[in-house]
């Protein structure tokens, strides 16, 4: 029961460009699609719609004495036309003094020269390695698979040909998600923050300052072409094989069907793309800081407040190295669905 990952390549770009180019700062989910001719494949694909009243997503409960932390686990992507029931969230908010979002906000300082340098570095990053078109950057068999997806889902999108492989992967994901009725952006956290404001609950939005944003972007831009190609290959494979499961996971989350979430197969789509952006020690440290800051924030809030509500992706919550296991190892009582 693990959500499709947020691609760290795009997350890093989101982090370092947020101040200079807000429209470019979006987290990119890593969805997948069923291959043509298979059950539930594109020929039979229909938009996923989840509506009406249902139990809604479940939460984990972490206890320390008489202090309680509720954690809403999210997945991405989710249905575009989803109506989820936040009843459990609203009940928790009645007993909560603080809400902790899944990620800190990011800052590069107020220096306009730094913001301009970040924007210039971002624009440079858009260019493919050696300014080669995608066809000349990829092995012929992989390029043919990319073209098949582009023609099927985005026949009028010619920008992909001039993109570097990592960004071409993002572009394909966008089109496939839309065709599957899945939303690229996860709006669940925003709904939680809106409910918190309605209930008068404060939000703890810590800020992670990036001291060297231009160097971070340059490090990402220096990703070896072979690593970018491996990332794109992994994404294309998922786009060819797994859309049915992606839709099923999204529906199960919206309905609060945890048993179904645990049973639905989930391919590991992260390894190649994480490796692509993790060749830089600077980038690895930035990602680790962002992840560590959330755990520091929730444990601090749990110690200070009788009630705390936090949001986090199931990908980071679950597993032997996940946050829930870490909290158990630290002696907290963790209860969940």
Coordinates of C-alpha atoms in Angstrom, one line a residue:
X1 CA 0.0 0.0 0.0
X2 CA 2.3 2.7 -1.2
X3 CA 1.4 5.7 -3.3
X4 CA 3.0 6.5 -6.6
X5 CA 6.0 8.6 -5.8
X6 CA 6.5 12.3 -6.3
X7 CA 9.5 12.6 -8.6
X8 CA 12.4 14.1 -6.6
X9 CA 13.8 15.6 -9.8
X10 CA 10.7 17.8 -10.2
X11 CA 10.5 18.4 -6.4
X12 CA 14.1 19.7 -6.4
X13 CA 13.2 22.0 -9.3
X14 CA 10.1 23.1 -7.4
X15 CA 12.1 23.9 -4.3
X16 CA 14.8 26.0 -6.0
X17 CA 12.6 27.9 -8.4
X18 CA 9.7 28.8 -6.2
X19 CA 10.8 32.3 -5.5
X20 CA 11.8 33.2 -9.1
X21 CA 9.3 31.4 -11.1
X22 CA 6.2 30.4 -9.1
X23 CA 4.3 29.0 -12.1
X24 CA 7.0 26.4 -12.5
X25 CA 6.9 25.2 -8.9
X26 CA 4.7 22.1 -9.0
X27 CA 5.3 18.7 -7.5
X28 CA 5.1 16.0 -10.1
X29 CA 3.5 12.7 -9.3
X30 CA 4.7 9.6 -11.0
X31 CA 1.6 7.8 -12.3
X32 CA 1.4 4.9 -14.7
X33 CA -0.8 3.5 -17.4
X34 CA -2.0 0.2 -18.7
X35 CA -0.5 -0.9 -22.0
X36 CA -2.7 -1.0 -25.1
X37 CA -4.6 -4.2 -25.5
X38 CA -4.5 -5.2 -21.9
X39 CA -7.5 -5.3 -19.6
X40 CA -8.3 -1.8 -18.5
X41 CA -5.9 -0.4 -21.1
X42 CA -6.3 2.9 -23.0
X43 CA -8.9 1.5 -25.4
X44 CA -11.2 0.8 -22.4
X45 CA -10.0 3.6 -20.2
X46 CA -12.6 5.9 -18.7
X47 CA -12.2 8.9 -16.4
X48 CA -12.2 8.0 -12.7
X49 CA -15.0 9.7 -10.8
X50 CA -15.5 9.3 -7.0
X51 CA -18.4 11.1 -5.6
X52 CA -21.3 10.8 -3.1
X53 CA -21.0 10.1 0.6
X54 CA -18.5 7.5 1.9
X55 CA -16.3 7.0 4.9
X56 CA -13.3 8.8 3.4
X57 CA -9.6 8.4 4.0
X58 CA -8.3 7.0 7.3
X59 CA -5.8 8.4 9.7
X60 CA -3.0 7.1 11.9
X61 CA -2.9 8.0 15.6
X62 CA 0.3 8.5 17.5
X63 CA 0.2 8.8 21.3
X64 CA 2.6 10.1 23.9
X65 CA 1.0 10.1 27.3
X66 CA -2.2 12.2 27.0
X67 CA -0.9 13.9 23.9
X68 CA -2.2 12.8 20.5
X69 CA -1.0 13.2 16.9
X70 CA -3.3 12.4 14.0
X71 CA -1.6 11.8 10.6
X72 CA -3.6 11.9 7.4
X73 CA -1.7 9.8 4.8
X74 CA -2.2 11.0 1.3
X75 CA -1.4 9.5 -2.1
X76 CA -0.9 11.2 -5.5
X77 CA -2.4 11.4 -8.0
X78 CA -6.0 11.4 -7.0
X79 CA -9.2 11.7 -9.1
X80 CA -9.8 15.1 -10.6
X81 CA -13.5 14.8 -9.8
X82 CA -13.2 13.5 -6.3
X83 CA -15.5 14.4 -3.5
X84 CA -13.9 13.1 -0.3
X85 CA -15.4 13.2 3.1
X86 CA -13.3 15.0 5.7
X87 CA -15.5 14.1 8.6
X88 CA -12.6 12.3 10.5
X89 CA -10.3 15.3 9.8
X90 CA -12.9 17.8 11.2
X91 CA -13.4 15.6 14.3
X92 CA -9.6 15.6 14.9
X93 CA -9.4 19.4 14.4
X94 CA -11.9 19.9 17.2
X95 CA -9.2 18.4 19.5
X96 CA -6.2 20.0 17.8
X97 CA -4.1 23.0 18.5
X98 CA -1.7 22.8 15.6
X99 CA -1.6 21.5 12.0
X100 CA 1.7 20.4 10.4
X101 CA 1.8 20.3 6.5
X102 CA 3.7 17.6 4.7
X103 CA 6.5 19.8 3.5
X104 CA 8.2 23.0 4.7
X105 CA 8.0 26.1 2.6
X106 CA 11.2 27.1 0.8
X107 CA 13.0 30.4 0.6
X108 CA 16.0 31.7 -1.2
X109 CA 16.1 35.1 0.4
X110 CA 14.7 38.4 -0.7
X111 CA 17.7 39.4 -2.9
X112 CA 16.4 40.2 -6.4
X113 CA 19.7 39.4 -7.9
X114 CA 19.6 35.9 -6.5
X115 CA 16.1 35.4 -7.8
X116 CA 17.2 36.5 -11.2
X117 CA 20.2 34.1 -11.2
X118 CA 17.8 31.3 -10.1
X119 CA 15.5 32.1 -13.0
X120 CA 18.4 32.2 -15.5
X121 CA 19.7 28.8 -14.2
X122 CA 16.2 27.4 -14.4
X123 CA 15.8 28.5 -18.1
X124 CA 19.2 27.0 -18.9
X125 CA 18.1 23.7 -17.3
X126 CA 15.2 23.5 -19.7
X127 CA 17.6 23.0 -22.6
X128 CA 18.4 19.3 -23.4
X129 CA 21.9 18.0 -22.9
X130 CA 24.2 19.3 -25.8
X131 CA 21.0 20.9 -27.2
X132 CA 20.1 17.6 -28.9
X133 CA 16.5 16.8 -29.8
X134 CA 15.0 14.0 -27.8
X135 CA 15.3 11.6 -30.7
X136 CA 19.0 12.0 -30.7
X137 CA 19.3 11.7 -26.9
X138 CA 17.5 8.3 -26.6
X139 CA 18.1 4.8 -27.8
X140 CA 15.9 4.2 -30.8
X141 CA 13.6 1.6 -29.1
X142 CA 12.9 3.9 -26.2
X143 CA 12.3 6.9 -28.5
X144 CA 9.7 4.8 -30.4
X145 CA 7.9 4.0 -27.1
X146 CA 7.9 7.7 -26.1
X147 CA 6.5 8.7 -29.5
X148 CA 3.8 6.1 -29.2
X149 CA 2.7 7.6 -25.9
X150 CA 2.9 11.1 -27.2
X151 CA 0.8 10.3 -30.3
X152 CA -1.7 8.6 -28.3
X153 CA -2.1 11.1 -25.5
X154 CA -0.7 14.4 -26.8
X155 CA -0.7 14.3 -30.6
X156 CA -0.4 18.1 -30.8
X157 CA 2.3 18.5 -28.2
X158 CA 5.6 19.0 -30.1
X159 CA 7.4 20.5 -27.1
X160 CA 8.5 17.1 -25.9
X161 CA 10.9 16.7 -28.7
X162 CA 12.9 19.7 -27.4
X163 CA 12.9 18.6 -23.8
X164 CA 15.6 16.9 -21.8
X165 CA 14.6 13.3 -20.8
X166 CA 13.6 14.1 -17.2
X167 CA 11.3 16.9 -18.3
X168 CA 9.9 14.8 -21.2
X169 CA 8.9 12.3 -18.6
X170 CA 7.0 14.9 -16.6
X171 CA 5.2 16.1 -19.8
X172 CA 4.1 12.6 -20.6
X173 CA 2.8 12.0 -17.1
X174 CA 0.7 15.2 -17.3
X175 CA -1.1 14.0 -20.4
X176 CA -1.7 10.5 -19.2
X177 CA -3.0 11.6 -15.9
X178 CA -5.5 13.9 -17.5
X179 CA -6.7 11.2 -19.8
X180 CA -7.2 8.9 -16.9
X181 CA -9.2 11.4 -14.9
X182 CA -6.4 11.8 -12.3
X183 CA -5.2 15.1 -10.9
X184 CA -1.6 16.1 -11.2
X185 CA -1.7 18.3 -8.1
X186 CA -2.8 16.8 -4.7
X187 CA -5.3 19.3 -3.2
X188 CA -6.0 17.3 -0.1
X189 CA -3.5 19.2 2.1
X190 CA -5.0 22.5 0.9
X191 CA -8.5 21.3 2.0
X192 CA -7.1 20.4 5.4
X193 CA -5.5 23.8 5.8
X194 CA -8.8 25.4 4.8
X195 CA -10.6 23.4 7.4
X196 CA -8.0 24.3 10.0
X197 CA -8.6 28.0 9.3
X198 CA -12.3 27.5 9.6
X199 CA -11.8 25.9 13.1
X200 CA -9.3 28.5 14.2
X201 CA -6.4 26.0 14.4
X202 CA -2.9 27.4 13.8
X203 CA -0.7 26.0 11.0
X204 CA 2.9 25.3 11.7
X205 CA 4.6 26.2 8.3
X206 CA 8.3 25.9 8.9
X207 CA 10.6 27.4 6.2
X208 CA 13.6 25.7 4.8
X209 CA 16.1 28.2 3.6
X210 CA 18.2 27.2 0.5
X211 CA 21.6 28.9 0.8
X212 CA 22.8 28.0 -2.7
X213 CA 19.8 27.6 -5.0
X214 CA 21.7 28.4 -8.2
X215 CA 24.3 25.7 -7.4
X216 CA 21.5 23.2 -6.6
X217 CA 19.9 23.8 -10.1
X218 CA 23.3 23.5 -11.7
X219 CA 23.8 20.2 -9.9
X220 CA 20.5 18.9 -11.3
X221 CA 21.4 20.2 -14.7
X222 CA 24.7 18.2 -14.5
X223 CA 22.8 14.9 -14.2
X224 CA 24.4 12.4 -16.5
X225 CA 22.4 11.8 -19.7
X226 CA 22.5 8.0 -19.0
X227 CA 20.7 8.6 -15.7
X228 CA 18.1 10.8 -17.3
X229 CA 17.5 8.2 -19.9
X230 CA 17.1 5.5 -17.3
X231 CA 14.6 7.7 -15.5
X232 CA 12.5 8.3 -18.6
X233 CA 12.7 4.6 -19.4
X234 CA 11.2 3.8 -16.0
X235 CA 8.4 6.3 -16.4
X236 CA 7.5 5.0 -19.9
X237 CA 7.4 1.4 -18.6
X238 CA 4.9 2.5 -15.9
X239 CA 2.9 4.5 -18.4
X240 CA 2.6 1.3 -20.4
X241 CA 1.7 -1.0 -17.6
X242 CA 0.0 0.4 -14.5
X243 CA -2.8 2.9 -15.1
X244 CA -5.5 0.5 -13.9
X245 CA -3.8 0.0 -10.6
X246 CA -3.2 3.8 -10.3
X247 CA -6.9 4.5 -10.7
X248 CA -7.8 1.7 -8.2
X249 CA -5.4 3.1 -5.6
X250 CA -6.9 6.6 -6.0
X251 CA -10.4 5.3 -5.6
X252 CA -9.5 3.2 -2.6
X253 CA -7.9 6.2 -0.9
X254 CA -11.0 8.4 -1.5
X255 CA -13.3 5.7 -0.1
X256 CA -11.1 4.9 2.9
X257 CA -10.6 1.3 1.8
X258 CA -7.3 0.6 3.4
X259 CA -7.5 -3.2 2.8
X260 CA -7.8 -2.6 -0.9
X261 CA -4.8 -0.1 -0.8
X262 CA -2.7 -2.8 0.8
X263 CA -3.7 -5.4 -1.8
X264 CA -3.3 -3.4 -5.0
X265 CA 0.1 -4.1 -6.6
X266 CA 2.5 -1.2 -6.7
X267 CA 5.5 -1.0 -8.9
X268 CA 8.6 0.8 -7.6
X269 CA 8.8 3.7 -9.9
X270 CA 11.3 5.7 -7.8
X271 CA 14.7 4.1 -8.1
X272 CA 15.9 5.3 -11.5
X273 CA 14.7 8.9 -11.1
X274 CA 15.9 9.3 -7.5
X275 CA 19.3 8.1 -8.6
X276 CA 19.2 10.6 -11.5
X277 CA 19.0 13.6 -9.2
X278 CA 21.0 12.2 -6.3
X279 CA 24.4 12.2 -7.9
X280 CA 25.0 15.6 -6.2
X281 CA 25.7 15.6 -2.5
X282 CA 24.2 19.1 -2.3
X283 CA 20.9 17.8 -3.6
X284 CA 20.9 14.7 -1.4
X285 CA 21.4 16.9 1.7
X286 CA 18.6 19.3 0.6
X287 CA 16.1 16.4 0.2
X288 CA 17.2 14.9 3.5
X289 CA 16.8 18.2 5.3
X290 CA 13.2 18.6 4.0
X291 CA 12.3 15.1 5.1
X292 CA 14.0 15.5 8.5
X293 CA 12.3 18.8 9.2
X294 CA 8.8 17.3 9.1
X295 CA 9.7 14.6 11.7
X296 CA 11.3 17.3 13.9
X297 CA 8.2 19.5 13.5
X298 CA 5.6 16.7 14.4
X299 CA 7.5 15.4 17.4
X300 CA 7.9 18.9 18.7
X301 CA 4.2 19.7 18.2
X302 CA 3.3 16.4 19.8
X303 CA 5.3 17.2 22.8
X304 CA 3.8 20.7 23.2
X305 CA 0.2 20.2 22.2
X306 CA -2.6 18.0 23.5
X307 CA -3.6 17.5 19.9
X308 CA -1.8 17.8 16.6
X309 CA -2.9 17.0 13.0
X310 CA -0.2 16.3 10.4
X311 CA -0.3 15.5 6.7
X312 CA 2.2 13.3 4.9
X313 CA 2.4 11.0 1.9
X314 CA 1.9 7.3 2.5
X315 CA 5.1 6.7 0.6
X316 CA 7.0 8.4 3.4
X317 CA 4.9 7.0 6.2
X318 CA 5.0 3.3 5.5
X319 CA 7.6 0.6 5.3
X320 CA 10.5 -0.5 7.5
X321 CA 12.3 2.8 7.0
X322 CA 9.1 4.9 7.0
X323 CA 8.1 7.6 9.5
X324 CA 5.6 5.4 11.4
X325 CA 8.3 2.8 12.0
X326 CA 10.7 5.6 13.2
X327 CA 8.1 6.9 15.6
X328 CA 7.5 3.4 17.0
X329 CA 11.2 2.9 17.4
X330 CA 11.3 6.1 19.5
X331 CA 8.8 4.7 21.9
X332 CA 5.6 6.4 20.7
X333 CA 2.4 4.3 20.5
X334 CA 1.2 4.2 16.8
X335 CA -2.2 3.0 15.9
X336 CA -3.6 2.9 12.4
X337 CA -5.9 1.3 9.9

